[in-house]
Amino acid sequence: MPNTIECDVLVVGGGPGGSTAATLLRKQGRHVVQLEKDRHPRFHIGESLLPSNLPIFDALGVMEKVRALGVLKLGADFPSKEGHYQTFHFRRALGNTPPHAFQVKREEFDRMLFEHARESGVDARENVKVEKVELDGIGQVVAHAKDAAGDELTVRAKYLVDASGRDTLLGNALKLKRKNDAHQSAAIFAHFTGVEARPGDDAGNISIYNFEHGWCWFIPLREGVMSIGCVCRPEYLKQRRGRNEEFLLATLAMMPDAVRRMQGATMVSDVRVTGNYSYTCERMHGPGWVMVGDAWAFVDPVFSSGVYLAMHSGKQAAAMVGAALDDPARERALQADFEKRIRRGVRVFSWFIYRFNSPIMRRLFASPRNTWRVEEGVISMLAGDVFDSPPVMRRLHLFKLIYATVGIANLRRWLGELAERRRQAKVAFTGGNTPVDPA
């Protein structure tokens, strides 16, 4: 007979979103079971965090653990002209976000959060894959899982938090997952040593480079490691022939500033390639269940939003689930408020992401102006302040107006870029299966 356990909340997934939700639900006094299909540490891209992550670290009680793992990140660099950078320092943000963030090796970071959940009293288990769930409202969740030895486990829970990442357990089971028709990209990436750091206090910054077919990230990690990857139009990556190492280096060679920083570089990891990965699920909740992070949606990682959105939605989901368990009659209203908030933040990031590689956006980021404090509003967005600040939202609306004005002044180019972006969104590419959630 399969082993059966009962709990208040089952969290599926051992990434940042799942561990955040599990820990905070346990802090409420709930009996929480968390199941992760793999064993930590497991490789994951997405090493760059945002200042808005830091209050969540405080809520979890892991700030010093993150500090021990991380490289201090004071801002983000975008090239303005050859050899020069436009640096957006987080200390110039409009709101109350901290003036810094961290860059982390995700395998270390994810393991730390998972182990912290276990230390907090969560029944956190690895190498246990949930294969099927039965959902019939609060108090009527049944999950069927197997461990690495093939032994069966049945979990009966009052509520289910799907934090399964790109596996999107419920998105696939309920046929909710939809390819993003507005934006698609693919990525190729690896780790290097011997890469030139930015000077002085900017040594820990993420650097973003544009090139003809997409954009590239440089993320400094501990022990002299640099994560480097190129997020490309799928059509470009479909041209890949021969060894992935050669293709990545040839792609980087299109960016003179990147080449200059890599004169003494050595590749110290495998090169990984992932296919199209932008998607959204039609729903993010239902009676007795909710999705967080990539289980619901994932978009291009250009603004390092992935880990923050996962942890923020995990934090908000924990509060929502706790309130719904206390008063089941309020579940629908609580879920509606949760969805409205999460969609609002993703919508802000997505607007910038979809247009980031356009000539107009490149121009605005290379030569920003702080008229009406618009630049400070954009820095606030880069810091993750996309939920609660009306002053930030007003500046972002002004930025959109500026973008549209410049676009109208260059109408033919603007329309051409829009048509190309829509065409690329339809290009299929399945050149790899490594999850991407970075930078």
Tab-separated table of C-alpha atoms in Angstrom:
chain	number	residue	atom	x	y	z
A	1	MET	CA	0.000	0.000	0.000
A	2	PRO	CA	1.299	3.505	-0.794
A	3	ASN	CA	2.466	5.618	2.115
A	4	THR	CA	-0.114	8.311	2.972
A	5	ILE	CA	0.439	11.574	4.810
A	6	GLU	CA	-1.935	14.403	5.636
A	7	CYS	CA	-1.145	18.103	5.869
A	8	ASP	CA	-2.618	21.569	5.680
A	9	VAL	CA	-0.722	22.637	2.543
A	10	LEU	CA	1.177	20.719	-0.108
A	11	VAL	CA	3.809	22.754	-1.966
A	12	VAL	CA	5.038	21.182	-5.207
A	13	GLY	CA	8.482	22.441	-6.164
A	14	GLY	CA	11.703	23.205	-4.315
A	15	GLY	CA	12.715	26.434	-6.040
A	16	PRO	CA	12.619	29.983	-4.609
A	17	GLY	CA	8.849	30.416	-5.000
A	18	GLY	CA	8.008	27.080	-3.412
A	19	SER	CA	10.445	27.438	-0.516
A	20	THR	CA	9.204	30.970	0.181
A	21	ALA	CA	5.569	29.871	0.313
A	22	ALA	CA	6.392	26.771	2.384
A	23	THR	CA	8.463	28.655	4.966
A	24	LEU	CA	5.940	31.456	5.432
A	25	LEU	CA	3.028	29.017	5.721
A	26	ARG	CA	4.974	27.108	8.358
A	27	LYS	CA	5.555	30.390	10.206
A	28	GLN	CA	1.744	30.664	10.356
A	29	GLY	CA	1.713	27.343	12.207
A	30	ARG	CA	0.509	25.259	9.243
A	31	HIS	CA	1.567	21.670	8.643
A	32	VAL	CA	3.347	21.967	5.287
A	33	VAL	CA	4.720	19.257	3.004
A	34	GLN	CA	7.066	20.345	0.210
A	35	LEU	CA	8.026	17.939	-2.584
A	36	GLU	CA	10.907	18.542	-5.001
A	37	LYS	CA	11.357	16.132	-7.914
A	38	ASP	CA	15.162	16.541	-8.057
A	39	ARG	CA	17.892	16.640	-5.433
A	40	HIS	CA	19.675	19.834	-4.421
A	41	PRO	CA	22.001	21.205	-5.551
A	42	ARG	CA	20.672	21.251	-9.109
A	43	PHE	CA	21.869	23.593	-11.818
A	44	HIS	CA	19.600	26.490	-12.638
A	45	ILE	CA	20.264	29.651	-14.560
A	46	GLY	CA	18.876	32.922	-13.195
A	47	GLU	CA	21.553	34.188	-10.869
A	48	SER	CA	20.735	37.898	-10.692
A	49	LEU	CA	18.459	39.118	-7.887
A	50	LEU	CA	16.682	42.447	-7.350
A	51	PRO	CA	16.674	44.870	-4.395
A	52	SER	CA	13.003	44.031	-3.882
A	53	ASN	CA	14.080	40.496	-2.948
A	54	LEU	CA	15.706	41.768	0.234
A	55	PRO	CA	12.547	42.436	2.299
A	56	ILE	CA	11.451	38.881	1.478
A	57	PHE	CA	14.799	37.572	2.729
A	58	ASP	CA	14.146	39.437	5.968
A	59	ALA	CA	10.660	37.919	6.257
A	60	LEU	CA	12.115	34.446	5.749
A	61	GLY	CA	15.046	35.057	8.085
A	62	VAL	CA	17.743	34.256	5.499
A	63	MET	CA	19.401	37.624	4.865
A	64	GLU	CA	22.791	36.656	6.299
A	65	LYS	CA	22.713	33.326	4.478
A	66	VAL	CA	22.131	35.131	1.168
A	67	ARG	CA	24.875	37.621	1.954
A	68	ALA	CA	27.321	34.748	2.516
A	69	LEU	CA	26.465	33.246	-0.870
A	70	GLY	CA	26.204	36.398	-2.936
A	71	VAL	CA	28.161	39.044	-4.796
A	72	LEU	CA	27.039	42.597	-4.035
A	73	LYS	CA	25.108	44.110	-6.946
A	74	LEU	CA	24.708	47.901	-6.886
A	75	GLY	CA	23.154	48.364	-10.291
A	76	ALA	CA	22.832	47.369	-13.918
A	77	ASP	CA	25.084	48.406	-16.807
A	78	PHE	CA	23.903	49.042	-20.354
A	79	PRO	CA	26.338	50.051	-23.102
A	80	SER	CA	25.951	53.621	-24.311
A	81	LYS	CA	28.757	53.667	-26.886
A	82	GLU	CA	31.783	51.490	-27.498
A	83	GLY	CA	33.787	51.147	-24.301
A	84	HIS	CA	31.330	53.174	-22.221
A	85	TYR	CA	28.352	52.229	-20.073
A	86	GLN	CA	25.176	53.809	-18.804
A	87	THR	CA	24.936	52.521	-15.226
A	88	PHE	CA	21.605	52.522	-13.428
A	89	HIS	CA	22.466	52.485	-9.714
A	90	PHE	CA	19.718	51.223	-7.438
A	91	ARG	CA	20.424	53.957	-4.875
A	92	ARG	CA	18.744	56.387	-7.291
A	93	ALA	CA	15.390	54.593	-7.227
A	94	LEU	CA	12.331	56.650	-6.340
A	95	GLY	CA	10.836	54.354	-3.753
A	96	ASN	CA	12.025	52.651	-0.617
A	97	THR	CA	13.732	49.644	-2.190
A	98	PRO	CA	17.191	48.797	-0.782
A	99	PRO	CA	20.115	50.315	-2.698
A	100	HIS	CA	21.616	46.957	-3.625
A	101	ALA	CA	20.924	43.325	-4.461
A	102	PHE	CA	23.027	40.179	-4.876
A	103	GLN	CA	24.196	37.840	-7.622
A	104	VAL	CA	24.090	34.188	-6.550
A	105	LYS	CA	24.852	30.725	-7.866
A	106	ARG	CA	21.356	29.352	-8.117
A	107	GLU	CA	22.244	25.816	-7.108
A	108	GLU	CA	23.577	27.205	-3.802
A	109	PHE	CA	20.767	29.718	-3.349
A	110	ASP	CA	17.958	27.272	-4.088
A	111	ARG	CA	19.455	24.631	-1.793
A	112	MET	CA	19.806	27.172	1.018
A	113	LEU	CA	16.140	28.237	0.746
A	114	PHE	CA	14.969	24.613	0.626
A	115	GLU	CA	17.050	23.616	3.632
A	116	HIS	CA	15.860	26.719	5.487
A	117	ALA	CA	12.262	25.654	4.870
A	118	ARG	CA	13.108	22.262	6.374
A	119	GLU	CA	14.857	23.916	9.350
A	120	SER	CA	11.710	26.013	9.846
A	121	GLY	CA	9.633	22.856	10.291
A	122	VAL	CA	8.470	22.135	6.750
A	123	ASP	CA	8.352	18.437	5.814
A	124	ALA	CA	10.578	19.088	2.795
A	125	ARG	CA	11.413	16.040	0.673
A	126	GLU	CA	13.652	15.675	-2.378
A	127	ASN	CA	13.576	13.169	-5.233
A	128	VAL	CA	9.803	12.903	-4.925
A	129	LYS	CA	7.879	13.637	-8.116
A	130	VAL	CA	4.179	14.452	-8.062
A	131	GLU	CA	2.619	12.607	-10.991
A	132	LYS	CA	-1.079	13.266	-10.534
A	133	VAL	CA	-3.344	15.483	-8.459
A	134	GLU	CA	-7.034	15.344	-7.649
A	135	LEU	CA	-8.638	18.708	-6.871
A	136	ASP	CA	-12.066	19.125	-5.346
A	137	GLY	CA	-11.854	22.333	-3.343
A	138	ILE	CA	-10.403	23.297	0.038
A	139	GLY	CA	-9.710	20.222	2.114
A	140	GLN	CA	-10.061	17.935	-0.888
A	141	VAL	CA	-6.603	17.838	-2.489
A	142	VAL	CA	-5.007	14.456	-3.157
A	143	ALA	CA	-1.570	14.149	-4.775
A	144	HIS	CA	0.035	10.935	-5.992
A	145	ALA	CA	3.828	10.892	-6.073
A	146	LYS	CA	6.803	8.550	-6.418
A	147	ASP	CA	10.284	8.765	-4.989
A	148	ALA	CA	13.525	7.847	-6.755
A	149	ALA	CA	13.166	4.205	-5.683
A	150	GLY	CA	9.707	3.999	-7.223
A	151	ASP	CA	7.895	3.915	-3.877
A	152	GLU	CA	4.495	5.575	-3.949
A	153	LEU	CA	3.410	8.429	-1.716
A	154	THR	CA	-0.094	9.859	-1.358
A	155	VAL	CA	-0.505	13.314	0.146
A	156	ARG	CA	-3.900	14.501	1.347
A	157	ALA	CA	-3.918	18.264	1.816
A	158	LYS	CA	-6.338	21.084	2.409
A	159	TYR	CA	-4.592	23.273	-0.171
A	160	LEU	CA	-2.106	22.942	-3.044
A	161	VAL	CA	0.556	25.492	-4.014
A	162	ASP	CA	1.951	24.686	-7.458
A	163	ALA	CA	5.508	26.030	-7.513
A	164	SER	CA	6.749	23.470	-10.031
A	165	GLY	CA	8.420	26.026	-12.289
A	166	ARG	CA	8.485	25.382	-16.003
A	167	ASP	CA	7.151	21.891	-15.393
A	168	THR	CA	3.911	23.754	-14.488
A	169	LEU	CA	2.245	20.702	-13.001
A	170	LEU	CA	-1.291	22.103	-13.069
A	171	GLY	CA	-0.753	24.099	-16.242
A	172	ASN	CA	-0.155	20.848	-18.097
A	173	ALA	CA	-2.597	18.681	-16.134
A	174	LEU	CA	-5.456	21.156	-16.612
A	175	LYS	CA	-4.299	22.161	-20.133
A	176	LEU	CA	-3.926	25.817	-19.145
A	177	LYS	CA	-0.468	26.546	-20.601
A	178	ARG	CA	-0.364	28.860	-23.617
A	179	LYS	CA	2.634	29.960	-25.671
A	180	ASN	CA	3.229	33.697	-25.488
A	181	ASP	CA	2.097	35.144	-28.827
A	182	ALA	CA	3.638	38.543	-28.127
A	183	HIS	CA	7.233	37.526	-27.459
A	184	GLN	CA	9.526	34.542	-27.889
A	185	SER	CA	13.229	34.038	-27.468
A	186	ALA	CA	15.762	31.291	-26.833
A	187	ALA	CA	19.058	31.217	-24.986
A	188	ILE	CA	22.580	29.799	-25.013
A	189	PHE	CA	24.797	30.215	-21.941
A	190	ALA	CA	27.759	29.017	-19.880
A	191	HIS	CA	30.042	29.936	-16.959
A	192	PHE	CA	33.535	31.407	-17.429
A	193	THR	CA	36.502	32.458	-15.318
A	194	GLY	CA	39.074	35.124	-16.179
A	195	VAL	CA	36.468	37.615	-17.437
A	196	GLU	CA	37.280	41.257	-16.775
A	197	ALA	CA	35.076	42.759	-14.058
A	198	ARG	CA	33.698	46.258	-14.154
A	199	PRO	CA	35.888	48.641	-12.145
A	200	GLY	CA	35.424	49.666	-8.516
A	201	ASP	CA	31.998	49.525	-6.932
A	202	ASP	CA	30.482	48.390	-10.237
A	203	ALA	CA	32.380	45.071	-10.146
A	204	GLY	CA	29.240	43.197	-9.051
A	205	ASN	CA	26.831	44.791	-11.517
A	206	ILE	CA	25.004	42.834	-14.144
A	207	SER	CA	26.015	44.022	-17.614
A	208	ILE	CA	23.589	43.853	-20.530
A	209	TYR	CA	24.775	44.014	-24.139
A	210	ASN	CA	22.610	44.280	-27.227
A	211	PHE	CA	23.460	42.797	-30.594
A	212	GLU	CA	21.681	42.247	-33.880
A	213	HIS	CA	19.893	39.044	-32.853
A	214	GLY	CA	19.119	39.701	-29.179
A	215	TRP	CA	20.907	40.580	-25.953
A	216	CYS	CA	23.594	39.175	-23.666
A	217	TRP	CA	24.133	39.068	-19.889
A	218	PHE	CA	27.342	39.147	-17.838
A	219	ILE	CA	26.653	38.230	-14.177
A	220	PRO	CA	29.570	38.174	-11.689
A	221	LEU	CA	29.427	35.275	-9.218
A	222	ARG	CA	31.618	34.194	-6.311
A	223	GLU	CA	35.089	32.742	-6.815
A	224	GLY	CA	35.727	34.694	-10.007
A	225	VAL	CA	32.996	32.990	-12.039
A	226	MET	CA	31.057	34.971	-14.639
A	227	SER	CA	27.722	33.721	-15.954
A	228	ILE	CA	27.445	34.708	-19.610
A	229	GLY	CA	24.504	34.016	-21.854
A	230	CYS	CA	22.853	35.259	-25.010
A	231	VAL	CA	19.085	35.503	-25.313
A	232	CYS	CA	18.364	35.378	-29.012
A	233	ARG	CA	15.579	35.388	-31.522
A	234	PRO	CA	14.620	31.756	-32.127
A	235	GLU	CA	15.296	32.123	-35.843
A	236	TYR	CA	18.925	32.958	-35.101
A	237	LEU	CA	19.507	29.989	-32.799
A	238	LYS	CA	17.960	27.670	-35.374
A	239	GLN	CA	21.042	28.410	-37.511
A	240	ARG	CA	23.219	26.691	-34.902
A	241	ARG	CA	25.563	24.148	-36.432
A	242	GLY	CA	28.444	22.213	-34.934
A	243	ARG	CA	29.530	22.579	-31.319
A	244	ASN	CA	27.544	24.785	-28.956
A	245	GLU	CA	30.781	26.223	-27.546
A	246	GLU	CA	31.781	27.575	-30.929
A	247	PHE	CA	28.342	29.029	-31.595
A	248	LEU	CA	28.261	30.824	-28.224
A	249	LEU	CA	31.709	32.317	-28.763
A	250	ALA	CA	30.815	33.361	-32.308
A	251	THR	CA	27.691	35.065	-30.976
A	252	LEU	CA	29.661	36.903	-28.281
A	253	ALA	CA	32.122	38.026	-30.971
A	254	MET	CA	29.353	40.248	-32.385
A	255	MET	CA	29.669	42.468	-29.284
A	256	PRO	CA	33.013	44.345	-29.162
A	257	ASP	CA	32.702	45.289	-25.477
A	258	ALA	CA	31.952	41.685	-24.545
A	259	VAL	CA	34.953	40.445	-26.561
A	260	ARG	CA	37.244	42.946	-24.848
A	261	ARG	CA	36.216	41.700	-21.384
A	262	MET	CA	36.778	38.058	-22.389
A	263	GLN	CA	40.376	38.249	-23.617
A	264	GLY	CA	41.621	35.999	-20.805
A	265	ALA	CA	38.442	33.975	-20.284
A	266	THR	CA	38.164	30.208	-19.829
A	267	MET	CA	34.885	28.325	-20.128
A	268	VAL	CA	34.357	26.243	-16.969
A	269	SER	CA	30.930	24.687	-17.573
A	270	ASP	CA	28.971	22.972	-20.275
A	271	VAL	CA	27.178	25.198	-22.758
A	272	ARG	CA	23.430	24.901	-22.362
A	273	VAL	CA	20.767	25.793	-24.903
A	274	THR	CA	17.073	26.267	-24.291
A	275	GLY	CA	14.261	26.690	-26.760
A	276	ASN	CA	11.265	29.010	-26.698
A	277	TYR	CA	10.217	29.509	-23.137
A	278	SER	CA	7.748	32.407	-22.863
A	279	TYR	CA	4.273	31.259	-21.813
A	280	THR	CA	1.317	32.046	-19.571
A	281	CYS	CA	-1.343	29.809	-18.049
A	282	GLU	CA	-4.951	30.837	-18.583
A	283	ARG	CA	-5.654	30.635	-14.850
A	284	MET	CA	-3.433	30.876	-11.792
A	285	HIS	CA	-5.863	29.525	-9.189
A	286	GLY	CA	-8.990	27.488	-8.552
A	287	PRO	CA	-10.821	25.931	-5.586
A	288	GLY	CA	-8.142	24.657	-3.234
A	289	TRP	CA	-5.122	25.519	-5.416
A	290	VAL	CA	-2.888	28.342	-6.617
A	291	MET	CA	0.138	28.707	-8.903
A	292	VAL	CA	3.222	30.781	-8.114
A	293	GLY	CA	6.229	31.913	-10.148
A	294	ASP	CA	7.067	30.101	-13.363
A	295	ALA	CA	4.321	27.543	-12.789
A	296	TRP	CA	1.918	30.265	-13.957
A	297	ALA	CA	4.014	32.294	-16.402
A	298	PHE	CA	7.504	33.005	-17.629
A	299	VAL	CA	8.783	35.842	-19.786
A	300	ASP	CA	12.195	36.837	-21.101
A	301	PRO	CA	14.642	37.373	-18.195
A	302	VAL	CA	16.243	40.638	-19.324
A	303	PHE	CA	15.366	42.595	-16.149
A	304	SER	CA	16.268	39.828	-13.662
A	305	SER	CA	12.643	39.559	-12.627
A	306	GLY	CA	12.259	35.761	-12.465
A	307	VAL	CA	13.423	34.968	-8.919
A	308	TYR	CA	11.806	38.086	-7.490
A	309	LEU	CA	8.419	37.410	-9.093
A	310	ALA	CA	8.574	33.785	-7.920
A	311	MET	CA	9.383	34.751	-4.334
A	312	HIS	CA	6.936	37.648	-4.274
A	313	SER	CA	4.116	35.463	-5.557
A	314	GLY	CA	5.162	32.774	-3.056
A	315	LYS	CA	4.936	35.304	-0.233
A	316	GLN	CA	1.569	36.622	-1.393
A	317	ALA	CA	0.258	33.089	-1.947
A	318	ALA	CA	1.200	32.111	1.618
A	319	ALA	CA	-0.853	35.008	2.993
A	320	MET	CA	-3.767	34.238	0.667
A	321	VAL	CA	-3.784	30.500	1.426
A	322	GLY	CA	-3.613	31.117	5.160
A	323	ALA	CA	-6.563	33.495	5.010
A	324	ALA	CA	-8.558	31.082	2.826
A	325	LEU	CA	-7.953	28.198	5.223
A	326	ASP	CA	-9.144	30.352	8.106
A	327	ASP	CA	-12.252	31.498	6.222
A	328	PRO	CA	-13.039	29.310	3.166
A	329	ALA	CA	-16.005	31.506	2.214
A	330	ARG	CA	-13.551	34.286	1.289
A	331	GLU	CA	-11.388	32.117	-0.991
A	332	ARG	CA	-12.648	33.466	-4.333
A	333	ALA	CA	-12.255	37.089	-3.272
A	334	LEU	CA	-8.797	36.440	-1.835
A	335	GLN	CA	-7.702	34.668	-5.006
A	336	ALA	CA	-9.038	37.492	-7.183
A	337	ASP	CA	-7.003	40.046	-5.213
A	338	PHE	CA	-3.925	37.826	-5.447
A	339	GLU	CA	-4.295	37.442	-9.209
A	340	LYS	CA	-4.844	41.154	-9.781
A	341	ARG	CA	-1.641	41.978	-7.916
A	342	ILE	CA	0.549	39.378	-9.605
A	343	ARG	CA	-0.720	40.218	-13.088
A	344	ARG	CA	-0.047	43.911	-12.470
A	345	GLY	CA	3.627	43.339	-11.680
A	346	VAL	CA	4.201	40.916	-14.539
A	347	ARG	CA	2.470	43.333	-16.916
A	348	VAL	CA	4.887	46.144	-15.969
A	349	PHE	CA	7.971	44.005	-16.591
A	350	SER	CA	6.511	42.498	-19.759
A	351	TRP	CA	5.912	45.861	-21.434
A	352	PHE	CA	9.611	46.697	-21.158
A	353	ILE	CA	10.757	43.166	-21.971
A	354	TYR	CA	8.798	42.901	-25.217
A	355	ARG	CA	10.353	46.126	-26.503
A	356	PHE	CA	13.817	45.924	-24.984
A	357	ASN	CA	15.647	44.888	-28.147
A	358	SER	CA	13.965	47.501	-30.316
A	359	PRO	CA	16.110	50.359	-31.667
A	360	ILE	CA	13.949	52.873	-29.816
A	361	MET	CA	14.357	51.208	-26.433
A	362	ARG	CA	18.093	50.766	-26.969
A	363	ARG	CA	18.361	54.479	-27.685
A	364	LEU	CA	16.390	55.467	-24.577
A	365	PHE	CA	18.414	53.183	-22.281
A	366	ALA	CA	21.743	54.305	-23.773
A	367	SER	CA	20.973	58.021	-23.264
A	368	PRO	CA	18.441	58.358	-20.434
A	369	ARG	CA	17.068	61.686	-19.255
A	370	ASN	CA	15.671	62.325	-15.815
A	371	THR	CA	13.060	64.839	-16.899
A	372	TRP	CA	10.147	64.623	-14.446
A	373	ARG	CA	12.266	61.946	-12.660
A	374	VAL	CA	11.423	59.409	-15.359
A	375	GLU	CA	14.875	57.823	-15.216
A	376	GLU	CA	14.493	57.308	-11.468
A	377	GLY	CA	11.143	55.640	-12.144
A	378	VAL	CA	12.801	53.247	-14.593
A	379	ILE	CA	15.492	52.471	-12.001
A	380	SER	CA	12.712	51.685	-9.525
A	381	MET	CA	11.310	49.200	-12.046
A	382	LEU	CA	14.771	47.665	-12.439
A	383	ALA	CA	14.852	47.339	-8.637
A	384	GLY	CA	11.542	45.441	-8.700
A	385	ASP	CA	9.255	48.205	-7.407
A	386	VAL	CA	6.303	47.327	-9.660
A	387	PHE	CA	3.462	46.718	-7.222
A	388	ASP	CA	2.744	49.404	-4.648
A	389	SER	CA	4.228	52.784	-5.589
A	390	PRO	CA	1.978	55.316	-7.409
A	391	PRO	CA	4.927	57.714	-7.979
A	392	VAL	CA	6.840	54.929	-9.748
A	393	MET	CA	3.816	53.966	-11.841
A	394	ARG	CA	3.312	57.584	-12.928
A	395	ARG	CA	6.917	57.791	-14.158
A	396	LEU	CA	6.605	54.497	-15.996
A	397	HIS	CA	3.476	55.771	-17.737
A	398	LEU	CA	5.450	58.863	-18.746
A	399	PHE	CA	8.208	56.622	-20.085
A	400	LYS	CA	5.658	54.765	-22.205
A	401	LEU	CA	4.457	58.115	-23.574
A	402	ILE	CA	8.034	59.075	-24.441
A	403	TYR	CA	8.535	55.714	-26.142
A	404	ALA	CA	5.369	56.184	-28.195
A	405	THR	CA	6.339	59.741	-29.137
A	406	VAL	CA	9.754	58.647	-30.378
A	407	GLY	CA	8.094	55.746	-32.161
A	408	ILE	CA	5.629	57.965	-33.997
A	409	ALA	CA	8.484	60.221	-35.027
A	410	ASN	CA	10.128	57.128	-36.521
A	411	LEU	CA	6.920	55.417	-37.601
A	412	ARG	CA	8.233	53.172	-40.351
A	413	ARG	CA	11.010	51.831	-38.141
A	414	TRP	CA	8.609	51.375	-35.223
A	415	LEU	CA	6.096	49.419	-37.292
A	416	GLY	CA	8.859	47.311	-38.799
A	417	GLU	CA	10.139	46.397	-35.342
A	418	LEU	CA	6.621	45.474	-34.209
A	419	ALA	CA	6.063	43.253	-37.249
A	420	GLU	CA	9.429	41.515	-36.747
A	421	ARG	CA	8.727	40.874	-33.052
A	422	ARG	CA	5.374	39.277	-33.900
A	423	ARG	CA	6.944	37.185	-36.653
A	424	GLN	CA	9.666	35.908	-34.314
A	425	ALA	CA	7.046	34.993	-31.703
A	426	LYS	CA	5.735	32.396	-34.159
A	427	VAL	CA	9.110	30.772	-34.841
A	428	ALA	CA	9.423	27.349	-33.224
A	429	PHE	CA	12.706	26.306	-31.659
A	430	THR	CA	13.276	23.360	-29.339
A	431	GLY	CA	17.056	23.250	-29.218
A	432	GLY	CA	17.345	22.368	-25.554
A	433	ASN	CA	15.458	21.639	-22.382
A	434	THR	CA	17.374	23.497	-19.663
A	435	PRO	CA	15.079	25.887	-17.734
A	436	VAL	CA	15.986	29.542	-18.010
A	437	ASP	CA	14.888	32.086	-15.385
A	438	PRO	CA	17.770	34.518	-15.227
A	439	ALA	CA	19.300	37.279	-15.281
